XYZ file of N, CA and C in Angstrom:
579
model
N 0.830 -1.187 0.000
C 0.000 0.000 0.000
C 0.877 1.255 0.000
N 1.906 1.287 0.807
C 2.806 2.429 0.847
C 3.522 2.587 -0.487
N 3.936 1.492 -1.067
C 4.627 1.509 -2.348
C 3.724 2.100 -3.429
N 2.460 1.720 -3.399
C 1.495 2.256 -4.362
C 1.332 3.769 -4.207
N 1.293 4.246 -2.984
C 1.151 5.684 -2.724
C 2.377 6.450 -3.224
N 3.566 5.877 -3.043
C 4.791 6.517 -3.515
C 4.795 6.586 -5.039
N 4.383 5.516 -5.689
C 4.330 5.487 -7.159
C 3.316 6.516 -7.655
N 2.161 6.593 -7.019
C 1.148 7.560 -7.412
C 1.660 8.992 -7.230
N 2.326 9.246 -6.114
C 2.886 10.567 -5.867
C 3.938 10.926 -6.914
N 4.806 9.984 -7.241
C 5.835 10.225 -8.275
C 5.191 10.503 -9.627
N 4.162 9.750 -9.969
C 3.472 9.961 -11.248
C 2.839 11.348 -11.291
N 2.239 11.767 -10.178
C 1.640 13.098 -10.131
C 2.704 14.193 -10.247
N 3.835 14.011 -9.590
C 4.901 15.005 -9.674
C 5.463 15.097 -11.094
N 5.571 13.959 -11.760
C 6.049 13.970 -13.144
C 5.043 14.639 -14.080
N 3.764 14.522 -13.770
C 2.727 15.087 -14.635
C 2.495 16.577 -14.383
N 2.966 17.119 -13.266
C 2.707 18.529 -12.957
C 3.170 19.496 -14.038
N 4.390 19.361 -14.582
C 4.776 20.318 -15.636
C 3.859 20.246 -16.851
N 3.416 19.057 -17.213
C 2.513 18.906 -18.358
C 1.170 19.557 -18.052
N 0.647 19.320 -16.854
C -0.632 19.911 -16.477
C -0.513 21.427 -16.373
N 0.605 21.918 -15.856
C 0.789 23.362 -15.736
C 0.851 24.010 -17.112
N 1.527 23.369 -18.054
C 1.622 23.934 -19.409
C 0.259 23.940 -20.087
N -0.522 22.896 -19.855
C -1.829 22.806 -20.494
C -2.816 23.808 -19.909
N -2.640 24.163 -18.643
C -3.589 25.059 -17.983
C -2.910 26.351 -17.542
N -2.088 26.913 -18.383
C -1.378 28.144 -18.061
C -2.363 29.304 -17.983
N -2.641 29.819 -16.775
C -3.614 30.899 -16.661
C -3.105 32.208 -17.253
N -1.785 32.338 -17.472
C -1.237 33.552 -18.054
C -1.596 33.703 -19.525
N -1.823 32.620 -20.198
C -2.174 32.635 -21.616
C -3.338 31.698 -21.887
N -4.531 32.046 -21.409
C -5.662 31.138 -21.595
C -6.051 30.953 -23.063
N -5.624 31.844 -23.944
C -5.953 31.712 -25.354
C -4.931 30.936 -26.156
N -3.882 30.433 -25.503
C -2.840 29.692 -26.217
C -3.155 28.212 -26.253
N -3.077 27.671 -27.443
C -3.268 26.237 -27.638
C -1.920 25.535 -27.566
N -1.945 24.285 -27.169
C -0.743 23.453 -27.201
C -0.756 22.730 -28.546
N 0.024 23.235 -29.488
C 0.045 22.630 -30.813
C 0.901 21.371 -30.788
N 0.390 20.300 -31.385
C 1.143 19.041 -31.393
C 2.422 19.145 -32.228
N 3.266 18.169 -32.073
C 4.461 18.060 -32.906
C 4.025 17.518 -34.270
N 4.100 18.369 -35.259
C 3.681 17.985 -36.603
C 4.882 17.628 -37.484
N 5.976 17.164 -36.900
C 7.170 16.870 -37.693
C 6.905 15.791 -38.739
N 6.031 14.843 -38.459
C 5.710 13.804 -39.457
C 5.003 14.432 -40.660
N 4.116 15.400 -40.404
C 3.450 16.082 -41.519
C 4.443 16.927 -42.303
N 5.355 17.546 -41.598
C 6.354 18.389 -42.251
C 7.197 17.574 -43.229
N 7.489 16.336 -42.873
C 8.281 15.460 -43.747
C 7.502 15.064 -45.000
N 6.186 14.930 -44.889
C 5.354 14.557 -46.038
C 5.057 15.742 -46.951
N 5.092 16.938 -46.404
C 4.651 18.132 -47.123
C 5.686 18.603 -48.140
N 5.183 19.148 -49.249
C 6.109 19.763 -50.204
C 6.500 21.159 -49.721
N 5.631 21.779 -48.935
C 5.929 23.059 -48.303
C 5.383 23.022 -46.884
N 6.131 23.610 -45.969
C 5.629 23.718 -44.597
C 6.027 25.071 -44.023
N 5.165 25.577 -43.152
C 5.406 26.842 -42.464
C 5.227 26.576 -40.979
N 6.209 26.958 -40.196
C 6.161 26.798 -38.751
C 6.576 28.139 -38.156
N 5.594 28.897 -37.673
C 5.853 30.222 -37.123
C 5.469 30.222 -35.649
N 6.378 30.663 -34.813
C 6.130 30.807 -33.382
C 6.677 32.163 -32.960
N 5.782 33.137 -32.831
C 6.180 34.490 -32.456
C 5.664 34.813 -31.064
N 6.570 34.920 -30.105
C 6.198 35.336 -28.761
C 6.219 36.871 -28.727
N 5.906 37.511 -27.591
C 5.827 38.976 -27.562
C 7.098 39.687 -28.028
N 8.260 39.195 -27.626
C 9.497 39.886 -28.031
C 9.727 39.751 -29.535
N 9.438 38.600 -30.107
C 9.597 38.437 -31.551
C 8.550 39.246 -32.316
N 7.351 39.382 -31.756
C 6.334 40.216 -32.397
C 6.770 41.675 -32.435
N 7.368 42.155 -31.341
C 7.864 43.536 -31.324
C 8.929 43.731 -32.402
N 9.810 42.740 -32.515
C 10.853 42.830 -33.522
C 10.247 42.798 -34.933
N 9.278 41.925 -35.163
C 8.643 41.809 -36.475
C 7.875 43.077 -36.826
N 7.313 43.741 -35.831
C 6.538 44.948 -36.118
C 7.411 46.039 -36.721
N 8.716 45.980 -36.468
C 9.629 46.939 -37.064
C 9.761 46.783 -38.566
N 9.390 45.613 -39.080
C 9.482 45.352 -40.515
C 8.156 45.561 -41.241
N 7.110 45.859 -40.480
C 5.794 46.040 -41.086
C 5.652 47.481 -41.543
N 5.331 47.643 -42.811
C 5.086 48.981 -43.339
C 4.004 48.902 -44.400
N 3.613 50.037 -44.917
C 2.530 50.079 -45.900
C 2.875 49.331 -47.188
N 4.168 49.264 -47.525
C 4.567 48.598 -48.763
C 4.301 47.100 -48.723
N 4.534 46.464 -47.566
C 4.362 45.012 -47.513
C 3.054 44.578 -46.866
N 2.147 45.512 -46.613
C 0.839 45.160 -46.041
C -0.309 45.730 -46.851
N -0.048 46.116 -48.068
C -1.120 46.672 -48.899
C -1.659 47.982 -48.361
N -0.807 48.794 -47.737
C -1.241 50.085 -47.212
C -1.797 50.023 -45.807
N -1.710 48.866 -45.128
C -2.277 48.695 -43.786
C -1.212 48.601 -42.699
N -0.003 49.098 -42.926
C 1.087 48.943 -41.965
C 0.759 49.453 -40.580
N 0.250 50.657 -40.477
C -0.075 51.238 -39.168
C -1.193 50.451 -38.490
N -2.186 50.041 -39.264
C -3.313 49.285 -38.701
C -2.852 47.917 -38.192
N -1.987 47.242 -38.954
C -1.488 45.931 -38.527
C -0.633 46.083 -37.275
N 0.243 47.075 -37.231
C 1.057 47.306 -36.033
C 0.195 47.609 -34.814
N -0.853 48.387 -34.998
C -1.766 48.693 -33.906
C -2.481 47.426 -33.424
N -2.866 46.585 -34.358
C -3.599 45.356 -34.037
C -2.749 44.380 -33.238
N -1.457 44.267 -33.564
C -0.623 43.282 -32.880
C -0.004 43.803 -31.590
N -0.229 45.059 -31.263
C 0.399 45.662 -30.084
C 0.155 44.865 -28.801
N -1.057 44.413 -28.540
C -1.349 43.694 -27.304
C -1.279 42.182 -27.437
N -0.946 41.686 -28.598
C -0.929 40.241 -28.826
C 0.298 39.623 -28.156
N 0.089 38.475 -27.509
C 1.157 37.785 -26.795
C 1.758 36.643 -27.601
N 1.213 36.360 -28.774
C 1.809 35.303 -29.580
C 1.010 35.016 -30.829
N 1.726 34.635 -31.878
C 1.107 34.150 -33.107
C 1.823 32.848 -33.451
N 1.039 31.783 -33.580
C 1.584 30.456 -33.841
C 0.878 29.877 -35.062
N 1.660 29.519 -36.066
C 1.097 29.033 -37.325
C 1.789 27.729 -37.696
N 0.986 26.756 -38.089
C 1.486 25.508 -38.671
C 0.714 25.304 -39.960
N 1.423 25.272 -41.074
C 0.762 25.126 -42.369
C 1.548 24.154 -43.229
N 0.822 23.246 -43.876
C 1.440 22.190 -44.679
C 0.712 22.072 -46.005
N 1.467 22.047 -47.085
C 0.923 21.873 -48.428
C 1.484 20.568 -48.988
N 0.593 19.761 -49.543
C 0.968 18.422 -50.003
C 0.800 18.284 -51.512
N 1.481 17.297 -52.092
C 1.373 17.011 -53.526
C 0.089 16.265 -53.867
N -0.383 15.461 -52.912
C -1.586 14.666 -53.174
C -2.491 14.680 -51.945
N -3.786 14.439 -52.165
C -4.730 14.449 -51.029
C -4.485 13.283 -50.071
N -5.085 13.404 -48.912
C -5.047 12.366 -47.868
C -3.662 12.151 -47.270
N -2.811 13.165 -47.302
C -1.502 13.076 -46.662
C -1.590 13.392 -45.172
N -2.696 13.978 -44.749
C -2.926 14.199 -43.324
C -4.300 13.624 -43.002
N -4.510 13.328 -41.738
C -5.798 12.755 -41.331
C -6.451 13.649 -40.286
N -7.703 13.363 -40.009
C -8.410 14.115 -38.966
C -7.736 13.926 -37.614
N -7.102 12.793 -37.429
C -6.398 12.542 -36.167
C -5.249 13.517 -35.962
N -4.688 14.033 -37.064
C -3.590 14.984 -36.955
C -4.014 16.284 -36.285
N -5.277 16.645 -36.378
C -5.745 17.893 -35.765
C -6.690 17.652 -34.587
N -6.926 16.398 -34.252
C -7.867 16.073 -33.176
C -7.451 16.675 -31.831
N -6.145 16.702 -31.545
C -5.683 17.260 -30.262
C -5.970 18.754 -30.183
N -5.884 19.444 -31.301
C -6.189 20.876 -31.329
C -7.695 21.074 -31.173
N -8.474 20.319 -31.938
C -9.934 20.442 -31.864
C -10.452 20.112 -30.476
N -9.845 19.160 -29.789
C -10.275 18.802 -28.432
C -10.088 19.979 -27.475
N -9.016 20.750 -27.643
C -8.782 21.917 -26.783
C -9.845 22.993 -27.007
N -10.385 23.038 -28.213
C -11.378 24.059 -28.544
C -12.761 23.730 -27.984
N -12.890 22.557 -27.371
C -14.133 22.179 -26.689
C -14.126 22.629 -25.231
N -12.984 23.133 -24.762
C -12.857 23.570 -23.369
C -13.710 24.813 -23.126
N -14.125 25.023 -21.871
C -14.907 26.222 -21.552
C -14.156 27.486 -21.954
N -14.910 28.448 -22.465
C -14.336 29.716 -22.890
C -14.158 29.812 -24.397
N -13.897 28.682 -25.066
C -13.753 28.686 -26.521
C -15.128 28.547 -27.149
N -15.381 29.335 -28.181
C -16.646 29.213 -28.901
C -16.415 29.418 -30.391
N -17.124 28.644 -31.211
C -16.976 28.819 -32.661
C -17.657 30.107 -33.105
N -17.008 30.840 -34.010
C -17.631 32.065 -34.530
C -17.841 31.995 -36.036
N -17.011 31.218 -36.743
C -17.169 31.053 -38.187
C -16.904 29.590 -38.510
N -17.767 29.028 -39.318
C -17.564 27.663 -39.789
C -18.045 27.602 -41.226
N -17.113 27.374 -42.151
C -17.488 27.248 -43.552
C -17.056 25.879 -44.050
N -17.931 25.259 -44.817
C -17.647 23.927 -45.371
C -18.033 23.933 -46.839
N -17.135 23.483 -47.674
C -17.389 23.389 -49.100
C -17.168 21.932 -49.497
N -18.257 21.169 -49.570
C -18.133 19.740 -49.856
C -17.630 19.481 -51.271
N -17.916 20.394 -52.190
C -17.448 20.217 -53.567
C -15.916 20.274 -53.628
N -15.324 21.219 -52.927
C -13.863 21.347 -52.900
C -13.228 20.558 -51.760
N -14.050 20.057 -50.844
C -13.527 19.294 -49.716
C -12.770 20.148 -48.719
N -13.222 21.389 -48.530
C -12.499 22.282 -47.635
C -13.390 22.783 -46.506
N -12.748 23.057 -45.377
C -13.439 23.629 -44.225
C -12.547 24.696 -43.604
N -13.183 25.699 -43.047
C -12.491 26.711 -42.245
C -13.329 26.904 -40.995
N -12.699 26.708 -39.852
C -13.358 26.914 -38.570
C -12.553 27.934 -37.780
N -13.250 28.949 -37.255
C -12.604 29.976 -36.453
C -13.282 29.981 -35.082
N -12.443 29.909 -34.055
C -12.910 29.907 -32.676
C -12.318 31.111 -31.959
N -13.036 31.590 -30.976
C -12.549 32.679 -30.140
C -12.595 32.220 -28.682
N -11.584 32.618 -27.911
C -11.536 32.329 -26.476
C -11.812 33.635 -25.768
N -12.901 33.663 -25.002
C -13.304 34.895 -24.331
C -13.366 34.685 -22.829
N -13.000 35.746 -22.118
C -13.172 35.821 -20.665
C -13.947 37.102 -20.416
N -15.200 36.947 -20.078
C -16.041 38.133 -19.893
C -16.208 38.868 -21.207
N -15.826 40.143 -21.200
C -15.990 40.966 -22.392
C -14.737 41.069 -23.249
N -13.651 40.403 -22.859
C -12.444 40.534 -23.673
C -12.016 39.197 -24.272
N -11.301 39.310 -25.374
C -10.849 38.145 -26.124
C -9.458 37.740 -25.655
N -9.283 36.438 -25.381
C -7.990 35.908 -24.960
C -7.225 35.266 -26.113
N -7.938 34.902 -27.170
C -7.253 34.246 -28.275
C -8.199 33.856 -29.388
N -7.588 33.552 -30.512
C -8.305 33.122 -31.705
C -7.635 31.845 -32.198
N -8.421 30.925 -32.712
C -7.884 29.721 -33.346
C -8.550 29.559 -34.705
N -7.744 29.267 -35.712
C -8.247 29.044 -37.064
C -7.729 27.688 -37.528
N -8.635 26.858 -38.000
C -8.261 25.587 -38.619
C -8.816 25.603 -40.034
N -7.918 25.630 -41.013
C -8.306 25.635 -42.429
C -7.793 24.335 -43.044
N -8.724 23.495 -43.475
C -8.363 22.190 -44.024
C -8.886 22.056 -45.446
N -7.988 21.753 -46.347
C -8.309 21.493 -47.741
C -7.649 20.170 -48.112
N -8.046 19.566 -49.219
C -7.439 18.277 -49.568
C -5.908 18.305 -49.666
N -5.347 19.413 -50.134
C -3.898 19.490 -50.308
C -3.208 20.413 -49.315
N -3.968 20.964 -48.351
C -3.354 21.895 -47.410
C -4.058 21.850 -46.061
N -3.252 21.972 -45.011
C -3.761 22.071 -43.645
C -3.052 23.241 -42.982
N -3.838 24.160 -42.407
C -3.269 25.314 -41.703
C -3.969 25.474 -40.363
N -3.163 25.641 -39.318
C -3.674 25.908 -37.973
C -3.003 27.185 -37.484
N -3.818 28.131 -37.036
C -3.313 29.413 -36.546
C -3.865 29.629 -35.142
N -3.003 30.083 -34.245
C -3.412 30.459 -32.895
C -2.845 31.846 -32.608
N -3.729 32.807 -32.409
C -3.332 34.166 -32.047
C -3.710 34.342 -30.587
N -2.735 34.663 -29.756
C -2.940 34.730 -28.312
C -2.948 36.186 -27.861
N -3.982 36.538 -27.120
C -4.072 37.876 -26.570
C -5.341 38.575 -26.996
N -5.517 39.792 -26.513
C -6.722 40.542 -26.862
C -6.658 40.977 -28.326
N -7.699 40.692 -29.046
C -7.746 41.081 -30.454
C -9.165 41.509 -30.782
N -9.266 42.584 -31.479
C -10.553 43.120 -31.911
C -11.026 42.284 -33.099
N -12.117 41.567 -32.918
C -12.602 40.684 -33.982
C -12.945 41.448 -35.257
N -13.391 42.678 -35.116
C -13.729 43.468 -36.301
C -12.477 43.809 -37.110
N -11.309 43.788 -36.460
C -10.063 44.120 -37.160
C -9.232 42.891 -37.503
N -9.745 41.697 -37.174
C -9.024 40.456 -37.449
C -8.709 40.299 -38.932
N -9.578 40.786 -39.796
C -9.384 40.656 -41.248
C -8.066 41.288 -41.691
N -7.560 42.278 -40.941
C -6.318 42.949 -41.322
C -5.102 42.038 -41.159
N -5.217 40.957 -40.373
C -4.095 40.035 -40.212
C -4.052 38.974 -41.312
N -5.104 38.852 -42.117
C -5.097 37.871 -43.201
C -3.918 38.158 -44.123
N -3.133 37.133 -44.394
C -1.981 37.296 -45.264
C -0.739 37.814 -44.551
N -0.812 38.094 -43.235
C 0.322 38.568 -42.443
C 0.746 37.478 -41.461
N 2.017 37.339 -41.200
C 2.551 36.386 -40.218
C 2.086 34.961 -40.477
N 1.801 34.607 -41.698
C 1.361 33.259 -42.026
C -0.114 33.006 -41.794
N -0.868 34.013 -41.364
C -2.316 33.857 -41.161
C -2.961 33.766 -42.544
N -3.705 32.685 -42.798
C -4.262 32.507 -44.140
C -5.381 33.497 -44.433
N -5.625 33.716 -45.689
C -6.768 34.520 -46.111
C -7.973 33.588 -46.092
N -8.875 33.854 -45.143
C -10.023 32.969 -44.957
C -11.330 33.638 -45.330
N -11.258 34.757 -46.029
C -12.476 35.391 -46.516
C -13.194 36.232 -45.494
N -12.474 36.808 -44.525
C -13.106 37.705 -43.562
C -13.121 39.103 -44.147
N -14.267 39.753 -44.052
C -14.380 41.144 -44.497
C -13.856 42.071 -43.428
N -13.925 43.351 -43.671
C -13.408 44.348 -42.729
C -14.118 44.288 -41.389
N -15.337 43.760 -41.347
C -16.078 43.681 -40.094
C -15.715 42.453 -39.274
N -14.864 41.556 -39.832
C -14.521 40.331 -39.122
C -15.496 39.208 -39.410
N -16.474 39.436 -40.268
C -17.456 38.416 -40.623
C -17.030 37.707 -41.885
N -17.370 36.437 -42.006
C -17.043 35.672 -43.204
C -17.827 36.205 -44.380
N -17.152 36.298 -45.521
C -17.800 36.736 -46.733
C -18.179 35.503 -47.543
N -19.357 35.504 -48.104
C -19.765 34.352 -48.903
C -19.009 34.374 -50.223
N -18.744 33.181 -50.721
C -18.033 33.059 -51.978
C -16.579 33.455 -51.881
N -15.992 33.395 -50.680
C -14.619 33.839 -50.490
C -13.619 32.714 -50.660
N -14.028 31.628 -51.131
C -13.147 30.472 -51.254
C -12.526 30.511 -52.555
């Protein structure tokens, strides 16, 4: 009985760092993205972007109207309070190179309290879906998650921190955030695929 208690205590102590990382109250909008190295090996192109606050500040120095279609000041203003941008994107030569299981760990996190779906588009003819979730605490946004799945491409984006949903469209095409057909109001536009 004592031996069992010691083993249980050791197992709990070993699991504490994992549990702490999964439930980090400092960044409730941050997802734990899986290791997609197997997908990266299959992909003809892959993008892996991890920008924490210090890297975002550094990147903002390179943002100007020339490389943002005239939105340099707006994009810099939008990312000012953001604590992280994390992008994983993979493009394949042929369909079925990734499975639903590859994104199941991300989707499971989006079922947690606080996360809610705000946009869901499905095109059965093209076999593509885009799902956008927001993590809210009271009246403020803690994070955004975007999962864009097409037969030849998979993209997962996690933006951590307060972000104005009406201005989210300005990040499309910046920092690896895909163009998902959001208009200036932050609402999905029909026929944007």
